[in-house]
PDB file of C-alpha atoms in Angstrom:
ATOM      1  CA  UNK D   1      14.374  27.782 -22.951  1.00 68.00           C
ATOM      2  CA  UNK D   2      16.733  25.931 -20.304  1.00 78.00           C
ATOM      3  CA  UNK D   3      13.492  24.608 -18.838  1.00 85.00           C
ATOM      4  CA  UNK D   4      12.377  23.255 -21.775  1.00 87.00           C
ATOM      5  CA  UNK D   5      15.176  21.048 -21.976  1.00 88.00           C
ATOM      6  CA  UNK D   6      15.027  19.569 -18.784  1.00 86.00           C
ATOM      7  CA  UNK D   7      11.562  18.990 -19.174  1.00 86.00           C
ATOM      8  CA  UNK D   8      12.853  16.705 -22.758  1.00 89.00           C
ATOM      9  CA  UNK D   9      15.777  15.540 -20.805  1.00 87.00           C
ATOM     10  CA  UNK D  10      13.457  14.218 -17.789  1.00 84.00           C
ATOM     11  CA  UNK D  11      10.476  12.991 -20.462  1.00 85.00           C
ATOM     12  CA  UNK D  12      13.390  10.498 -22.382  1.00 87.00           C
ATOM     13  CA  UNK D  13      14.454   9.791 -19.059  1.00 84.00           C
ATOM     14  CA  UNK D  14      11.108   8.455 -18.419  1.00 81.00           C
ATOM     15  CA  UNK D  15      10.158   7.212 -21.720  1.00 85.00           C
ATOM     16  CA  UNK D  16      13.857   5.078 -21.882  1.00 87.00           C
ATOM     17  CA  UNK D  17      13.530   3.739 -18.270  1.00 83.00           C
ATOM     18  CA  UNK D  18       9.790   3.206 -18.123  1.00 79.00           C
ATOM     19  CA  UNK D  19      10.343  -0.021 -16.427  1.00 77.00           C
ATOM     20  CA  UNK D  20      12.392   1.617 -13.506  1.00 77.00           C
ATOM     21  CA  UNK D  21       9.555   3.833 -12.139  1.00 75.00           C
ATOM     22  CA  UNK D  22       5.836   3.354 -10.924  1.00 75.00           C
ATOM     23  CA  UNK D  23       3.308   4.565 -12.778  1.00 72.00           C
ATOM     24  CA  UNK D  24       1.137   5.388  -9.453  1.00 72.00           C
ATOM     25  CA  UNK D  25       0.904   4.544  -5.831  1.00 73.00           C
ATOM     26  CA  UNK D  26      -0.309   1.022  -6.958  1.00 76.00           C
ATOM     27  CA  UNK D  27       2.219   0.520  -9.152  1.00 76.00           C
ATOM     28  CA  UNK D  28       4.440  -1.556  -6.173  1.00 75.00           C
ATOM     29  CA  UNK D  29       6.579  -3.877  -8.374  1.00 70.00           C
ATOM     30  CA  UNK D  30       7.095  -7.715  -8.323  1.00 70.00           C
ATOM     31  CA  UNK D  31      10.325  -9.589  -8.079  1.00 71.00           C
ATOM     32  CA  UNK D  32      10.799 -13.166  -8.936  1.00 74.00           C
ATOM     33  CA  UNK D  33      14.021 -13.660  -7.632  1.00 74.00           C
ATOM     34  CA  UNK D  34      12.381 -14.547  -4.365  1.00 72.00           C
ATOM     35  CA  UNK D  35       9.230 -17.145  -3.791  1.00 75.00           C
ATOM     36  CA  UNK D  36       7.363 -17.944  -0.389  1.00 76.00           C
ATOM     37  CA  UNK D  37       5.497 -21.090  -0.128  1.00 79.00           C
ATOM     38  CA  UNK D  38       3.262 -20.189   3.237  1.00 81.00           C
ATOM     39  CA  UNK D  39       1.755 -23.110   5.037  1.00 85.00           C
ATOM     40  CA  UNK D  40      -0.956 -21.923   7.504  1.00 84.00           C
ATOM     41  CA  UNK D  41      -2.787 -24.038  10.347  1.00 86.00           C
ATOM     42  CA  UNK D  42      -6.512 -23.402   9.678  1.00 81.00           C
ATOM     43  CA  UNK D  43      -7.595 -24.388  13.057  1.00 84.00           C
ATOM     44  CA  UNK D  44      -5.645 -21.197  14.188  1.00 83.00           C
ATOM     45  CA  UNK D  45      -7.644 -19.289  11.890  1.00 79.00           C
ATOM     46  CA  UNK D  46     -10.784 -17.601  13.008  1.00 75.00           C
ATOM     47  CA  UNK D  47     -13.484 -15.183  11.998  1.00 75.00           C
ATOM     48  CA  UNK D  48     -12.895 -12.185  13.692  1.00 77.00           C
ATOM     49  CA  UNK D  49     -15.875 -10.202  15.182  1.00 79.00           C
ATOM     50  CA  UNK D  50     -17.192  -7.934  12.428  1.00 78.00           C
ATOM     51  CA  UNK D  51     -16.915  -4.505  13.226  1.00 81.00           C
ATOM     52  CA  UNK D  52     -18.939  -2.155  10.855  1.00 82.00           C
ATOM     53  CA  UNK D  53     -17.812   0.675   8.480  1.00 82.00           C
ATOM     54  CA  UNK D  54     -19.807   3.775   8.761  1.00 82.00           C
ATOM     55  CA  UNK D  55     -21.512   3.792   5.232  1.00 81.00           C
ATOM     56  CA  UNK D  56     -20.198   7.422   4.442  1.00 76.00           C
ATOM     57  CA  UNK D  57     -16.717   4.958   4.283  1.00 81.00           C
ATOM     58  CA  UNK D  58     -17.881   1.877   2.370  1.00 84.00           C
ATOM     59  CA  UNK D  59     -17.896   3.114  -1.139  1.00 84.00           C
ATOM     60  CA  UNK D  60     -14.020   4.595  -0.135  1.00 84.00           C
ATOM     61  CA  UNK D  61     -13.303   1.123   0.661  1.00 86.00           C
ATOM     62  CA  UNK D  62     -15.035  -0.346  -2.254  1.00 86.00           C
ATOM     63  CA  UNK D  63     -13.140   1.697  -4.574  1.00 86.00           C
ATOM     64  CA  UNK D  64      -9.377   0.963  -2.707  1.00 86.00           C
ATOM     65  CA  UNK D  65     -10.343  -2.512  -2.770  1.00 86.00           C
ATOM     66  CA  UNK D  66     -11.050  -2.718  -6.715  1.00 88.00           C
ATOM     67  CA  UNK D  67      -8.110  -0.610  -7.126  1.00 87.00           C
ATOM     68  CA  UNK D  68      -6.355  -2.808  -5.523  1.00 86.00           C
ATOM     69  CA  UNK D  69      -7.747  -5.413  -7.278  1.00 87.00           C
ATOM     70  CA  UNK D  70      -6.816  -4.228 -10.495  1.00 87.00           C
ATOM     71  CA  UNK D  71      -3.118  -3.676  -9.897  1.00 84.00           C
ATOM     72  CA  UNK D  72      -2.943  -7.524  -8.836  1.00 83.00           C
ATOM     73  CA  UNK D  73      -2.434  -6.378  -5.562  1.00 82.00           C
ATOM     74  CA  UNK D  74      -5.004  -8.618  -3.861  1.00 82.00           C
ATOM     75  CA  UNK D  75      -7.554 -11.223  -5.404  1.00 79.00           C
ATOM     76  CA  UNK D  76     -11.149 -11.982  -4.667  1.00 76.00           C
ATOM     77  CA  UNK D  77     -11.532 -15.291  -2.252  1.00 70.00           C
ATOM     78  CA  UNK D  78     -13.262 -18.148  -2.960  1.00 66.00           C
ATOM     79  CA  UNK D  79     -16.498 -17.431  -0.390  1.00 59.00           C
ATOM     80  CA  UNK D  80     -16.268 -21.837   0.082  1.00 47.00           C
ATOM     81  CA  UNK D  81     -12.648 -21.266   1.490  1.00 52.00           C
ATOM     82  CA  UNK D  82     -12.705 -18.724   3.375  1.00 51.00           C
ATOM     83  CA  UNK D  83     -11.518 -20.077   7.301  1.00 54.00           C
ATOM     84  CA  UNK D  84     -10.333 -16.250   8.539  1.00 55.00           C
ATOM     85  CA  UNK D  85     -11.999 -12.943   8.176  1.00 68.00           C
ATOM     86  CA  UNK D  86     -10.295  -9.884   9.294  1.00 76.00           C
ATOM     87  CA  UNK D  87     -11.458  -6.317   9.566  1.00 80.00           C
ATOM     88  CA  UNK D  88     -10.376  -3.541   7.832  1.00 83.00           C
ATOM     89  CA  UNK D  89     -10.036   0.136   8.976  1.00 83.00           C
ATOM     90  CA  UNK D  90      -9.418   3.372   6.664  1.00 84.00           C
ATOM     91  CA  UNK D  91      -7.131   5.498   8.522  1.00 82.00           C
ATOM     92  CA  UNK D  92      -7.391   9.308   7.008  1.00 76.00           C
ATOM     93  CA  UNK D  93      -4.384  10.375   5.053  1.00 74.00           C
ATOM     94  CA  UNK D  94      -3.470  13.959   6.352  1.00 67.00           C
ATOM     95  CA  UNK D  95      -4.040  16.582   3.259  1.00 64.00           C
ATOM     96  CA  UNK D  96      -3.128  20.171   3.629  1.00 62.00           C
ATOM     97  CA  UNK D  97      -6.623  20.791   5.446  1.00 57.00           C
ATOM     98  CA  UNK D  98      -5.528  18.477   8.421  1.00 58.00           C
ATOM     99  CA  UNK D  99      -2.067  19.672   9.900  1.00 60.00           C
ATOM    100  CA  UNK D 100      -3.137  18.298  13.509  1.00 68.00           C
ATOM    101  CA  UNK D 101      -4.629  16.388  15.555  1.00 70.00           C
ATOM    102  CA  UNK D 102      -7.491  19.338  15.602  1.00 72.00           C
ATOM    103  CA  UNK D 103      -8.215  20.006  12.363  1.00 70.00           C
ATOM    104  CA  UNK D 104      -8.576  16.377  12.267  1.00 69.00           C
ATOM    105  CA  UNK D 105     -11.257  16.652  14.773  1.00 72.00           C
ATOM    106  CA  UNK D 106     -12.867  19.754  13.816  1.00 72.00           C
ATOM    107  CA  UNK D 107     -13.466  18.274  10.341  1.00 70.00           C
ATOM    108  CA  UNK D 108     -14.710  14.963  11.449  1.00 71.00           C
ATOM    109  CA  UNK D 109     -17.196  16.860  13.608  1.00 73.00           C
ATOM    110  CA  UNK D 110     -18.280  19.234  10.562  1.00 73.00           C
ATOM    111  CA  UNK D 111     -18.817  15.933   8.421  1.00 70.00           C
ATOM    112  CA  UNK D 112     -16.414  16.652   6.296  1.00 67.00           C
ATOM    113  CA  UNK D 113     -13.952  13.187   5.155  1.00 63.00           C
ATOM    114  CA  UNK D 114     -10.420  13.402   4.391  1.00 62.00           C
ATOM    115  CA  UNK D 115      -9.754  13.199   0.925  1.00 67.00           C
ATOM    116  CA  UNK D 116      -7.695   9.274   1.064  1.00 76.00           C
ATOM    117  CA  UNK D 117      -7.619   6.933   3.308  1.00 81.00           C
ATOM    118  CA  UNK D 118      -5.206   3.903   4.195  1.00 82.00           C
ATOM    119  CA  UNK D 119      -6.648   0.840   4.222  1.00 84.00           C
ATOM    120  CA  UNK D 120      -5.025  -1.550   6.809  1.00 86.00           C
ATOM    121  CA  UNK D 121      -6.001  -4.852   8.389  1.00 85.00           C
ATOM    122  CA  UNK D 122      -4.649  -6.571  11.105  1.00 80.00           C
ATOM    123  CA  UNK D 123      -3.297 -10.139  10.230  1.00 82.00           C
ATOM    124  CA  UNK D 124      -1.716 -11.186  13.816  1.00 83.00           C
ATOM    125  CA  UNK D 125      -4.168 -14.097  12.947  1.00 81.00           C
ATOM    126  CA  UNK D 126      -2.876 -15.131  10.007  1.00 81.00           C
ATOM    127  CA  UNK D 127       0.783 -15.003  11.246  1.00 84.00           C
ATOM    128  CA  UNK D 128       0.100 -16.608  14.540  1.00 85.00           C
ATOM    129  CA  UNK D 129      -1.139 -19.238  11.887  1.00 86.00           C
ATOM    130  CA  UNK D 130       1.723 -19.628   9.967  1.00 85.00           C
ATOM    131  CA  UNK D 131       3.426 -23.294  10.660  1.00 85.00           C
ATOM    132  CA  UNK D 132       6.440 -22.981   8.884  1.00 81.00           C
ATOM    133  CA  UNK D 133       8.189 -19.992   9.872  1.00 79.00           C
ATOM    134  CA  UNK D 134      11.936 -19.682   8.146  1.00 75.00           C
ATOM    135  CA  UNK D 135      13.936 -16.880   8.776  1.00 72.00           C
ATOM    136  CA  UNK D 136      15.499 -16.054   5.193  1.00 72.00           C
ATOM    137  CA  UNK D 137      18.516 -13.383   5.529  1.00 76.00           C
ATOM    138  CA  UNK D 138      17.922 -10.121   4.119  1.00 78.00           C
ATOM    139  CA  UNK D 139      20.453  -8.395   3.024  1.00 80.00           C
ATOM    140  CA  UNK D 140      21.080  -5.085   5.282  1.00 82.00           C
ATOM    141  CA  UNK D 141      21.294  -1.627   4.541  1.00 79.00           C
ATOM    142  CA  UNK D 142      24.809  -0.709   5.180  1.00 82.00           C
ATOM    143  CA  UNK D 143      25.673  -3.594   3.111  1.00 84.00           C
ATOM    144  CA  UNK D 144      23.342  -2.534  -0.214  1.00 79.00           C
ATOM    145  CA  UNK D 145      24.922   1.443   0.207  1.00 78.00           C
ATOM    146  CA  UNK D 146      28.799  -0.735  -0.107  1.00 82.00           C
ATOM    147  CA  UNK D 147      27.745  -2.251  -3.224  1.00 81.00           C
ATOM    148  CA  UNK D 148      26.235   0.688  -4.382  1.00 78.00           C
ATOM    149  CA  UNK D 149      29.219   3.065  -3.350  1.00 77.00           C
ATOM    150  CA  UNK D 150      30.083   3.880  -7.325  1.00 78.00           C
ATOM    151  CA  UNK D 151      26.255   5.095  -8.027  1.00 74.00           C
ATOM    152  CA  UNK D 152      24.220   8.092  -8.477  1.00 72.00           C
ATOM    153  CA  UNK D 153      20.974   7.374  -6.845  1.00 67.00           C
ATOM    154  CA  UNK D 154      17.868   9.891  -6.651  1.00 68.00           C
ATOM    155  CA  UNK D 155      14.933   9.003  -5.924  1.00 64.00           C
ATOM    156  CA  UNK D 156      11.755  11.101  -7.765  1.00 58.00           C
ATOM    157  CA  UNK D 157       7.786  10.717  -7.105  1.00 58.00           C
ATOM    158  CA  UNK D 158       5.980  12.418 -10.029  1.00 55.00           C
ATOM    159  CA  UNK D 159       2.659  11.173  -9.016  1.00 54.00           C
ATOM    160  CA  UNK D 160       2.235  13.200  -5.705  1.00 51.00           C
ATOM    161  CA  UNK D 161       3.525  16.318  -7.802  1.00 45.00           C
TER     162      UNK D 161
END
């Protein structure tokens, strides 16, 4: 019976403060107290060297990209303005199958893909590119946890439970 209740208590919780929590793991918020207006050289910019995918990875990245897509995470470019390519890599996410560096291995060798993958890129490029660099001051940590010194705070990720 007492679980019952927390599980209403937690659901209005949820249902009341919808706006406060993310819906997934692309579900990353946007804040308009804070705008960057990026200039970039494009003579700095270059097309990088393509390095493949292994096709048993492409339709992984095809679906983070569209998923990404979706959430308004990234947009498609323009193929007329497009000065800089970079590549992307999908670094496995461990899952309970790969503890170590082995099982890792072992796996990979049995043909057998992690579940996720992280999809990173490296954009050196674009910030070498970048002509007007301002340093805009950030507001540290020990300085948030004063203001907050008065407040409950937990933190809660339903959607890896």
């Amino acid at each position: 019976h007492e679980d019952k209740k927390i599980v209403s208590s937690v659901l209005d919780l949820l249902s009341n403060y919808k706006e406060c929590f993310s819906r997934n793991s692309l579900d990353i918020g946007c804040t308009s107290i804070l705008k960057a207006h990026i200039e970039i050289d494009e003579s700095k910019l270059k097309i990088q060297k393509q390095r493949p995918l292994p096709n048993n990875k492409l339709v992984q990245l095809e679906e983070i990209v569209l998923d990404m897509e979706k959430a308004g995470i990234i947009t498609r470019a323009d193929g007329h303005s497009i000065s800089m390519l970079t590549n992307v890599i999908l670094v496995p996410k461990t899952n309970k199958h790969m503890s170590t560096k082995a099982d890792k291995l072992i796996l990979k060798h049995q043909g057998i893909l992690p579940e996720k993958f992280r999809f990173c890129s490296d954009l050196r490029p674009v910030n070498d590119a970048i002509t007007n660099k301002t340093s805009i001051a950030m507001i540290s940590p020990e300085q948030i946890i004063a203001r907050m010194s008065n407040c409950i705070i937990s933190s809660l990720d339903i959607t890896q439970a």
